[in-house]
Short mmCIF file of C-alpha atoms in Angstrom, two decimals:
data_model
loop_
_atom_site.label_atom_id
_atom_site.label_comp_id
_atom_site.label_asym_id
_atom_site.label_seq_id
_atom_site.Cartn_x
_atom_site.Cartn_y
_atom_site.Cartn_z
CA MET A 1 43.74 183.61 68.14
CA HIS A 2 40.02 184.22 67.70
CA PHE A 3 40.40 184.04 63.92
CA GLY A 4 42.30 180.79 64.29
CA ASN A 5 39.57 179.21 66.42
CA SER A 6 36.91 180.34 63.95
CA GLU A 7 38.86 178.92 61.04
CA LYS A 8 39.32 175.66 62.89
CA ALA A 9 35.61 175.44 63.67
CA TYR A 10 34.81 176.21 60.03
CA LEU A 11 37.04 173.38 58.79
CA LYS A 12 35.65 170.94 61.35
CA ASP A 13 32.19 171.73 60.10
CA LYS A 14 32.92 171.70 56.36
CA VAL A 15 35.53 168.98 55.81
CA PRO A 16 33.40 165.92 56.80
CA TYR A 17 30.47 167.33 54.81
CA PHE A 18 32.50 167.76 51.63
CA LEU A 19 34.02 164.30 52.09
CA LEU A 20 30.47 162.93 52.27
CA LEU A 21 29.61 164.68 49.00
CA LEU A 22 32.70 163.09 47.46
CA LEU A 23 31.66 159.65 48.72
CA CYS A 24 28.33 160.02 46.88
CA PHE A 25 30.25 159.70 43.61
CA PHE A 26 31.11 156.05 44.36
CA PRO A 27 29.31 154.74 41.21
CA LEU A 28 32.20 156.29 39.27
CA MET A 29 34.91 154.80 41.48
CA ARG A 30 36.92 151.61 41.22
CA PHE A 31 37.15 149.44 44.32
CA GLY A 32 40.50 150.83 45.53
CA LEU A 33 39.41 154.47 45.20
CA MET A 34 36.08 153.69 46.81
CA SER A 35 37.80 152.09 49.82
CA ALA A 36 40.06 155.14 50.14
CA ALA A 37 37.04 157.48 50.01
CA ILE A 38 35.32 155.52 52.80
CA ILE A 39 38.42 155.59 55.00
CA VAL A 40 39.06 159.30 54.42
CA PHE A 41 35.41 160.17 55.16
CA ALA A 42 35.39 158.09 58.36
CA LEU A 43 38.71 159.55 59.54
CA GLY A 44 37.51 163.07 58.75
CA CYS A 45 34.39 162.53 60.87
CA ILE A 46 36.38 161.01 63.74
CA LEU A 47 38.98 163.79 63.82
CA CYS A 48 36.46 166.61 63.48
CA ASN A 49 33.57 165.31 65.58
CA TYR A 50 35.07 163.02 68.23
CA GLY A 51 33.90 165.47 70.89
CA SER A 52 30.24 164.77 70.09
CA PHE A 53 30.51 160.99 70.39
CA VAL A 54 29.55 160.68 74.07
CA SER A 55 26.64 163.13 73.90
CA ASN A 56 25.23 161.46 70.77
CA LEU A 57 25.62 158.03 72.36
CA LYS A 58 23.64 159.21 75.40
CA ARG A 59 20.96 160.77 73.21
CA ILE A 60 20.56 157.97 70.65
CA GLY A 61 21.68 154.95 72.67
CA TRP A 62 23.47 151.84 71.49
CA ARG A 63 20.51 149.80 70.22
CA PRO A 64 20.30 151.27 66.68
CA VAL A 65 23.94 150.48 65.98
CA PHE A 66 23.69 147.04 67.55
CA PHE A 67 20.68 146.04 65.47
CA ASN A 68 22.36 147.32 62.29
CA ILE A 69 25.73 145.63 62.70
CA ALA A 70 24.99 142.47 64.74
CA PHE A 71 24.35 140.28 61.69
CA PHE A 72 27.66 141.33 60.12
CA LEU A 73 29.63 140.67 63.32
CA LEU A 74 28.10 137.18 63.54
CA LEU A 75 28.82 136.56 59.87
CA ALA A 76 32.42 137.70 60.30
CA PHE A 77 32.80 135.31 63.26
CA THR A 78 32.08 132.37 60.95
CA ALA A 79 35.49 132.98 59.38
CA VAL A 80 36.80 131.05 62.40
CA TYR A 81 35.43 127.79 60.98
CA SER A 82 35.73 128.67 57.27
CA GLU A 83 38.21 126.48 55.42
CA ASN A 84 38.77 129.13 52.73
CA THR A 85 40.21 131.82 55.01
CA LYS A 86 41.34 133.96 52.07
CA ASN A 87 37.83 134.29 50.68
CA ALA A 88 36.50 134.88 54.20
CA SER A 89 38.87 137.79 54.73
CA ILE A 90 37.90 139.27 51.34
CA GLN A 91 34.20 139.09 52.20
CA ILE A 92 34.77 140.68 55.61
CA GLU A 93 36.95 143.44 54.15
CA LYS A 94 34.33 144.32 51.52
CA GLY A 95 31.62 144.40 54.19
CA LEU A 96 33.39 146.77 56.61
CA PRO A 97 31.25 149.78 55.54
CA ILE A 98 28.26 147.94 57.04
CA LEU A 99 30.10 147.98 60.37
CA LEU A 100 31.72 151.41 60.11
CA LEU A 101 29.18 153.79 58.56
CA PRO A 102 26.31 153.35 61.06
CA ILE A 103 28.70 154.28 63.88
CA VAL A 104 30.02 157.29 61.95
CA PHE A 105 26.60 158.66 60.94
CA LEU A 106 24.91 158.14 64.30
CA TYR A 107 27.66 159.39 66.61
CA LEU A 108 30.28 161.26 64.54
CA SER A 109 28.34 162.62 61.60
CA PRO A 110 28.91 166.04 60.04
CA ARG A 111 26.13 168.57 60.60
CA LEU A 112 23.37 167.63 58.17
CA ASP A 113 20.46 170.04 58.14
CA ARG A 114 17.75 169.85 55.47
CA LYS A 115 19.70 171.92 52.95
CA ARG A 116 22.81 169.78 53.31
CA ARG A 117 20.83 166.55 53.07
CA ASP A 118 19.35 167.79 49.81
CA MET A 119 22.84 168.57 48.54
CA VAL A 120 23.93 165.03 49.38
CA PHE A 121 20.99 163.70 47.36
CA ALA A 122 21.87 166.06 44.51
CA ALA A 123 25.48 164.82 44.52
CA PHE A 124 24.28 161.26 44.05
CA LEU A 125 21.98 162.34 41.21
CA LEU A 126 24.90 164.05 39.49
CA SER A 127 27.15 161.02 39.96
CA ASN A 128 24.62 158.76 38.24
CA LEU A 129 24.11 161.23 35.41
CA LEU A 130 27.88 161.25 34.86
CA PHE A 131 27.89 157.45 35.05
CA LEU A 132 25.28 157.25 32.28
CA ALA A 133 27.42 159.59 30.17
CA TYR A 134 30.42 157.30 30.77
CA LEU A 135 28.33 154.21 29.96
CA PHE A 136 27.11 155.76 26.71
CA HIS A 137 30.68 156.67 25.66
CA TYR A 138 31.97 153.22 26.59
CA LEU A 139 29.29 151.35 24.65
CA VAL A 140 29.49 153.57 21.57
CA THR A 141 33.29 153.51 21.46
CA TYR A 142 34.02 149.86 22.09
CA ALA A 143 30.98 148.12 20.57
CA SER A 144 31.49 150.00 17.30
CA ASP A 145 32.75 147.95 14.32
CA PHE A 146 32.94 144.71 16.28
CA HIS A 147 34.34 141.88 14.15
CA VAL A 148 32.71 138.54 14.97
CA LEU A 149 35.28 135.76 14.80
CA ASP A 150 34.55 132.73 12.59
CA ARG A 151 31.53 134.43 11.00
CA ASN A 152 32.87 135.29 7.52
CA GLY A 153 33.90 138.82 8.40
CA LEU A 154 30.60 139.80 10.05
CA VAL A 155 30.85 143.31 11.51
CA LEU A 156 28.30 144.48 14.08
CA PHE A 157 27.42 148.12 14.89
CA GLU A 158 29.39 149.25 11.87
CA GLY A 159 30.38 152.92 12.03
CA LEU A 160 28.56 153.44 15.34
CA SER A 161 31.21 155.72 16.84
CA ASP A 162 31.06 158.07 13.82
CA LYS A 163 27.27 158.46 13.69
CA SER A 164 25.23 161.34 15.09
CA PHE A 165 24.16 161.33 18.73
CA VAL A 166 20.54 160.53 17.85
CA SER A 167 21.59 157.66 15.54
CA GLN A 168 23.85 156.27 18.25
CA LEU A 169 21.00 156.30 20.75
CA LYS A 170 18.74 154.53 18.25
CA ASP A 171 21.32 151.83 17.45
CA LEU A 172 22.05 151.21 21.13
CA TRP A 173 18.34 150.90 21.89
CA ASN A 174 17.75 148.49 19.01
CA GLY A 175 20.79 146.44 19.99
CA THR A 176 19.67 145.84 23.61
CA PHE A 177 22.03 146.54 26.50
CA TYR A 178 23.01 142.91 27.03
CA GLU A 179 24.28 142.52 23.49
CA VAL A 180 26.00 145.91 23.13
CA PHE A 181 27.73 145.53 26.49
CA TYR A 182 28.87 142.02 25.57
CA TYR A 183 30.62 143.24 22.41
CA ALA A 184 32.07 146.33 24.14
CA ARG A 185 33.64 144.11 26.83
CA LYS A 186 35.08 141.85 24.13
CA THR A 187 36.98 144.90 22.87
CA LYS A 188 38.01 146.49 26.17
CA GLU A 189 37.08 145.91 29.81
CA SER A 190 35.42 148.88 31.52
CA ALA A 191 37.50 150.91 33.96
CA ILE A 192 34.61 150.98 36.44
CA GLN A 193 32.00 148.39 37.40
CA ILE A 194 29.09 147.96 34.97
CA HIS A 195 26.35 145.60 36.15
CA LYS A 196 22.75 146.17 35.15
CA THR A 197 21.27 145.25 38.55
CA TYR A 198 23.51 147.62 40.51
CA ILE A 199 23.12 150.43 37.99
CA SER A 200 19.34 149.97 37.95
CA GLN A 201 19.21 149.99 41.75
CA ASN A 202 21.11 153.29 41.77
CA LEU A 203 18.84 154.76 39.09
CA LEU A 204 15.73 153.61 40.93
CA TRP A 205 16.96 155.36 44.06
CA CYS A 206 17.60 158.49 41.96
CA ILE A 207 14.01 158.34 40.70
CA LEU A 208 12.70 158.17 44.27
CA ILE A 209 14.91 161.11 45.27
CA LEU A 210 13.63 163.16 42.33
CA ILE A 211 10.02 162.42 43.29
CA TYR A 212 10.90 163.50 46.84
CA PHE A 213 12.21 166.81 45.43
CA LEU A 214 9.11 167.28 43.26
CA GLY A 215 6.90 166.71 46.29
CA LYS A 216 8.50 169.56 48.23
CA LYS A 217 6.29 172.66 48.26
CA LYS A 218 9.13 175.19 48.08
CA THR A 219 10.87 173.68 45.03
CA VAL A 220 11.26 176.37 42.34
CA TRP A 221 9.70 175.74 38.91
CA TYR A 222 12.95 175.43 36.95
CA PHE A 223 14.28 172.83 39.40
CA LYS A 224 11.02 170.92 39.04
CA LEU A 225 11.42 171.03 35.26
CA LEU A 226 14.99 169.71 35.58
CA SER A 227 13.76 166.98 37.91
CA ILE A 228 11.13 165.88 35.37
CA VAL A 229 13.76 165.71 32.61
CA LEU A 230 16.06 163.65 34.84
CA LEU A 231 13.15 161.39 35.77
CA ALA A 232 12.63 160.65 32.09
CA VAL A 233 16.35 160.02 31.50
CA PHE A 234 16.73 157.68 34.46
CA THR A 235 13.47 155.80 33.73
CA ILE A 236 14.33 155.24 30.05
CA SER A 237 17.82 154.11 31.08
CA MET A 238 16.31 151.60 33.52
CA VAL A 239 14.08 150.18 30.80
CA TYR A 240 17.10 149.86 28.50
CA LEU A 241 19.19 148.08 31.13
CA TYR A 242 16.30 145.65 31.65
CA SER A 243 16.97 144.52 35.20
CA LEU A 244 13.72 142.61 35.73
CA ILE A 245 13.51 142.91 39.51
CA ASN A 246 14.14 146.66 39.43
CA LEU A 247 11.59 147.16 36.64
CA VAL A 248 9.01 145.38 38.79
CA ILE A 249 9.93 147.56 41.77
CA LEU A 250 9.67 150.63 39.53
CA LEU A 251 6.19 149.64 38.34
CA VAL A 252 4.89 148.75 41.82
CA LEU A 253 6.78 150.80 44.41
CA VAL A 254 7.05 154.16 42.64
CA PRO A 255 3.26 154.60 42.13
CA CYS A 256 2.69 153.63 45.77
CA TYR A 257 5.34 156.11 46.88
CA VAL A 258 3.74 158.93 44.85
CA PHE A 259 0.29 157.98 46.17
CA PHE A 260 1.33 158.27 49.82
CA LEU A 261 3.22 161.51 49.18
CA MET A 262 -0.01 163.18 48.01
CA GLY A 263 -1.76 165.13 50.75
CA SER A 264 -5.17 165.61 49.15
CA VAL A 265 -7.61 162.69 49.22
CA ARG A 266 -9.07 163.85 45.90
CA HIS A 267 -5.62 163.82 44.27
CA LYS A 268 -4.99 160.33 45.65
CA VAL A 269 -8.28 159.03 44.20
CA VAL A 270 -7.59 160.53 40.78
CA PHE A 271 -4.01 159.24 40.78
CA ALA A 272 -5.12 155.75 41.82
CA LEU A 273 -7.71 155.64 39.01
CA VAL A 274 -5.18 156.79 36.39
CA VAL A 275 -2.55 154.27 37.53
CA SER A 276 -5.14 151.48 37.63
CA LEU A 277 -6.26 152.22 34.06
CA LEU A 278 -2.65 152.34 32.86
CA ALA A 279 -1.88 149.07 34.64
CA LEU A 280 -4.89 147.39 33.07
CA GLY A 281 -3.77 148.63 29.66
CA VAL A 282 -0.24 147.29 30.12
CA PHE A 283 -1.48 143.90 31.35
CA ALA A 284 -4.00 143.69 28.52
CA LYS A 285 -1.37 144.45 25.89
CA GLY A 286 1.17 142.10 27.47
CA TYR A 287 -1.19 139.15 27.69
CA THR A 288 -2.96 139.65 24.36
CA SER A 289 0.21 140.30 22.33
CA LYS A 290 1.20 137.43 20.07
CA GLU A 291 3.82 135.33 21.83
CA ARG A 292 6.64 135.05 19.31
CA VAL A 293 9.44 133.80 21.56
CA LYS A 294 9.29 130.02 21.39
CA ALA A 295 12.88 128.90 21.85
CA SER A 296 14.74 128.85 25.13
CA PRO A 297 16.89 131.95 25.81
CA VAL A 298 20.02 129.94 24.95
CA ASP A 299 18.82 129.18 21.40
CA LEU A 300 17.34 132.57 20.51
CA SER A 301 18.22 134.25 17.22
CA TYR A 302 19.17 137.92 17.33
CA ALA A 303 15.67 139.08 16.29
CA GLU A 304 14.03 136.79 18.83
CA TYR A 305 16.44 137.87 21.53
CA VAL A 306 15.62 141.54 20.97
CA GLN A 307 11.96 140.72 21.48
CA TYR A 308 12.81 138.66 24.57
CA GLU A 309 14.26 141.86 26.07
CA ASN A 310 11.21 143.93 25.10
CA PRO A 311 9.69 145.70 28.16
CA VAL A 312 6.18 144.79 26.98
CA PHE A 313 6.93 141.19 27.96
CA VAL A 314 8.49 141.99 31.33
CA PHE A 315 5.98 139.95 33.38
CA LYS A 316 6.01 136.99 30.99
CA ASN A 317 9.80 137.10 31.01
CA ILE A 318 9.85 136.85 34.80
CA TRP A 319 7.86 133.62 34.68
CA ARG A 320 10.01 132.39 31.80
CA MET A 321 13.13 133.19 33.79
CA LEU A 322 11.83 131.27 36.82
CA GLY A 323 10.95 128.33 34.61
CA THR A 324 14.03 128.07 32.39
CA ASP A 325 16.75 130.08 34.06
CA ASP A 326 19.91 128.81 35.77
CA ARG A 327 18.39 130.01 39.06
CA ASN A 328 16.47 126.75 39.37
CA LEU A 329 19.74 124.83 39.66
CA ILE A 330 21.24 127.51 41.91
CA ASN A 331 18.25 127.34 44.25
CA ARG A 332 18.49 123.54 44.38
CA CYS A 333 22.06 123.88 45.61
CA ASN A 334 21.11 126.73 47.97
CA TRP A 335 18.52 124.56 49.73
CA SER A 336 20.79 121.54 49.74
CA LEU A 337 23.56 123.50 51.48
CA ILE A 338 21.13 125.09 53.95
CA ARG A 339 19.89 121.64 54.97
CA GLU A 340 23.48 120.46 55.50
CA ALA A 341 24.22 123.15 58.11
CA PRO A 342 21.01 125.01 59.03
CA LEU A 343 22.08 126.42 62.41
CA PHE A 344 25.66 127.64 61.97
CA GLY A 345 26.21 127.54 58.22
CA HIS A 346 29.33 126.56 56.31
CA GLY A 347 31.32 129.72 57.09
CA VAL A 348 31.38 132.98 55.14
CA GLY A 349 34.50 131.95 53.24
CA ASP A 350 33.13 128.61 52.05
CA VAL A 351 29.82 129.62 50.44
CA GLN A 352 31.12 129.70 46.86
CA ASP A 353 33.26 126.59 47.29
CA SER A 354 30.24 124.70 48.64
CA LEU A 355 28.10 125.89 45.73
CA ASP A 356 30.73 124.83 43.19
CA ARG A 357 30.89 121.41 44.82
CA CYS A 358 27.12 121.09 44.55
CA TYR A 359 27.17 122.19 40.89
CA GLY A 360 29.75 119.49 40.23
CA ILE A 361 27.54 116.80 41.78
CA LEU A 362 24.50 117.95 39.77
CA GLY A 363 26.65 118.13 36.64
CA THR A 364 27.01 114.36 36.56
CA SER A 365 23.31 114.06 35.72
CA GLN A 366 22.32 117.48 34.29
CA LYS A 367 24.14 119.27 31.47
CA GLU A 368 22.84 122.66 32.59
CA ALA A 369 24.63 122.31 35.92
CA VAL A 370 27.98 122.07 34.12
CA THR A 371 27.40 125.50 32.57
CA VAL A 372 26.36 126.95 35.93
CA GLY A 373 29.43 125.44 37.58
CA ASN A 374 31.77 126.80 34.91
CA GLN A 375 30.46 130.30 35.58
CA ASN A 376 30.94 129.95 39.36
CA LEU A 377 27.52 131.53 39.89
CA ASN A 378 26.78 132.76 43.41
CA THR A 379 23.56 132.19 45.37
CA HIS A 380 21.74 135.02 43.55
CA ASN A 381 19.82 135.51 46.78
CA TYR A 382 21.45 137.31 49.70
CA TYR A 383 19.15 135.73 52.26
CA ALA A 384 20.32 132.31 51.07
CA PHE A 385 23.93 133.54 51.18
CA LEU A 386 23.55 134.57 54.83
CA TRP A 387 21.89 131.27 55.76
CA ILE A 388 24.51 129.18 53.98
CA GLY A 389 27.41 131.25 55.28
CA GLY A 390 26.34 131.96 58.85
CA GLY A 391 23.30 129.86 59.58
CA ALA A 392 19.80 130.74 60.79
CA LEU A 393 21.00 133.12 63.53
CA VAL A 394 22.80 135.42 61.09
CA LEU A 395 19.77 135.51 58.81
CA LEU A 396 17.51 136.18 61.79
CA PHE A 397 19.58 139.19 62.92
CA PHE A 398 19.60 140.55 59.37
CA LEU A 399 15.81 140.35 59.26
CA ILE A 400 15.62 141.96 62.71
CA MET A 401 17.69 144.85 61.35
CA LEU A 402 15.28 145.33 58.43
CA VAL A 403 12.23 145.23 60.73
CA PHE A 404 13.88 147.62 63.23
CA ASN A 405 14.70 150.16 60.52
CA LEU A 406 11.27 149.83 58.92
CA ALA A 407 9.71 150.51 62.33
CA ILE A 408 11.78 153.69 62.69
CA GLY A 409 10.74 154.82 59.21
CA LEU A 410 7.08 154.13 59.98
CA LYS A 411 7.26 155.92 63.33
CA ASN A 412 8.69 159.04 61.68
CA ARG A 413 6.55 158.66 58.53
CA ASP A 414 9.71 158.84 56.45
CA LEU A 415 8.38 157.49 53.15
CA LEU A 416 11.74 157.90 51.41
CA TYR A 417 13.50 155.72 53.99
CA LEU A 418 10.76 153.10 53.80
CA ALA A 419 11.01 153.07 49.99
CA PHE A 420 14.79 152.69 50.20
CA ILE A 421 14.54 149.67 52.50
CA LEU A 422 11.99 148.04 50.20
CA VAL A 423 14.23 148.61 47.15
CA VAL A 424 17.12 146.87 48.92
CA LEU A 425 14.92 144.13 50.37
CA MET A 426 13.53 143.21 46.94
CA ASN A 427 16.89 143.33 45.14
CA LEU A 428 18.35 140.92 47.68
CA LEU A 429 15.87 138.28 46.53
CA THR A 430 17.57 137.94 43.14
CA GLU A 431 21.09 139.30 43.58
CA ASN A 432 23.84 139.27 46.23
CA THR A 433 24.02 143.06 46.26
CA LEU A 434 25.44 143.07 49.80
CA ALA A 435 28.27 140.72 48.83
CA ARG A 436 29.82 143.15 46.31
CA ALA A 437 31.61 146.38 47.13
CA HIS A 438 29.33 148.80 45.23
CA GLY A 439 26.16 147.19 46.55
CA ILE A 440 27.54 147.16 50.10
CA LEU A 441 28.41 150.87 49.99
CA PHE A 442 25.04 151.73 48.41
CA PHE A 443 23.25 150.10 51.34
CA ALA A 444 25.64 151.13 54.12
CA LEU A 445 25.79 154.78 53.01
CA TRP A 446 22.08 155.45 52.46
CA ASN A 447 20.81 153.25 55.27
CA SER A 448 23.13 154.93 57.76
CA PHE A 449 22.43 158.40 56.34
CA LEU A 450 18.64 158.01 56.58
CA LEU A 451 18.72 156.15 59.89
CA ALA A 452 20.76 158.98 61.43
CA LYS A 453 18.39 161.54 59.92
CA ASN A 454 15.43 159.86 61.65
CA LEU A 455 17.17 159.39 64.99
CA ARG A 456 19.12 162.65 65.25
CA GLN A 457 16.31 164.82 63.81
CA GLU A 458 18.60 167.68 62.81
#
């Protein structure tokens, strides 16, 4: 009987933890498998740790969960007055991790001491390394020997799949991610989600985790060497993917994060001087380089397009994007819809339908709006999505959540948690990352994980 009780206690301790490690591999999962992994993890925590719910509730209180899920509950309520009930239910279903995971991590979480937390981070690093391996194989295999229709037998990336590894890397780099991915998708759709913003957000979080590991005093030398190699791999991959917002975050947030991690004032001064000199060099090169891109992005030749994606021009490209991109038309519709229903919104299910209607109206006078409407582009700003879908109150509670969590991170001096919130906060300005399944799980998992770490202090 004693052995049986010990075995039962062992399983109750280990099962939720291993399910959490499995969940960290979500970048490699399709939506159905990801949903199953979330459900299994939550059920495992409930069945194994239900006895700790009351004590954790008394210790932590209800406010952290309330502030983290209130905006989603209000947004879900708007389904009541959404005309497109099908889309509303889809949005609510995808967002359930935002509701579920804070409750699980705060009150029903597996035991997560420092060693286990580091293993969870390591699992996510491994999942992204495997994802990059999959991405490389997918691009090399399906972009190889692409026959361009109606171009006199033009073949792009000829023999790519048969070349050496180094040659494949060189050809992919010279081809730019946007182009290679376009041709690969023309051949075969990827089995898992590939989107440069979401991938870059994951990689940026990996870079911050690796810096966190490097900053630990007891990290052995060979693990530090591995971390440096992975830092290089993830950073180069981010540059190749060329997600502008994440590159800006990388250039601004990461140096700040390293600066505040340093304990010695002398080291901080030296680091600040080195970073300042490098920044001046990059700006000088970027603004003194001959500007060769003259046409709009739509009319670029291949050679011009490659230069348009060149990291040297990242800051100029941001201004170019703001000046010539479809986002101008999207933002016009965003503000128009916000003004129509500023207090209660149009309903979570009607955001896209309302946008498409606006694109159609603009399309009668602007050709660009027809293209935007044909693509059914979303708000490309999650704050606008919340305001259009649920009104000012939903947006307010979302901002309250961010401020509440930032305050907890500041109180505990948890630089990694603060950096995570800033990564999410900035990405939401240009992409609806919390309206898609992988972006939702990225936020819900790591926000809940780090929030629980700060509040439970295990």
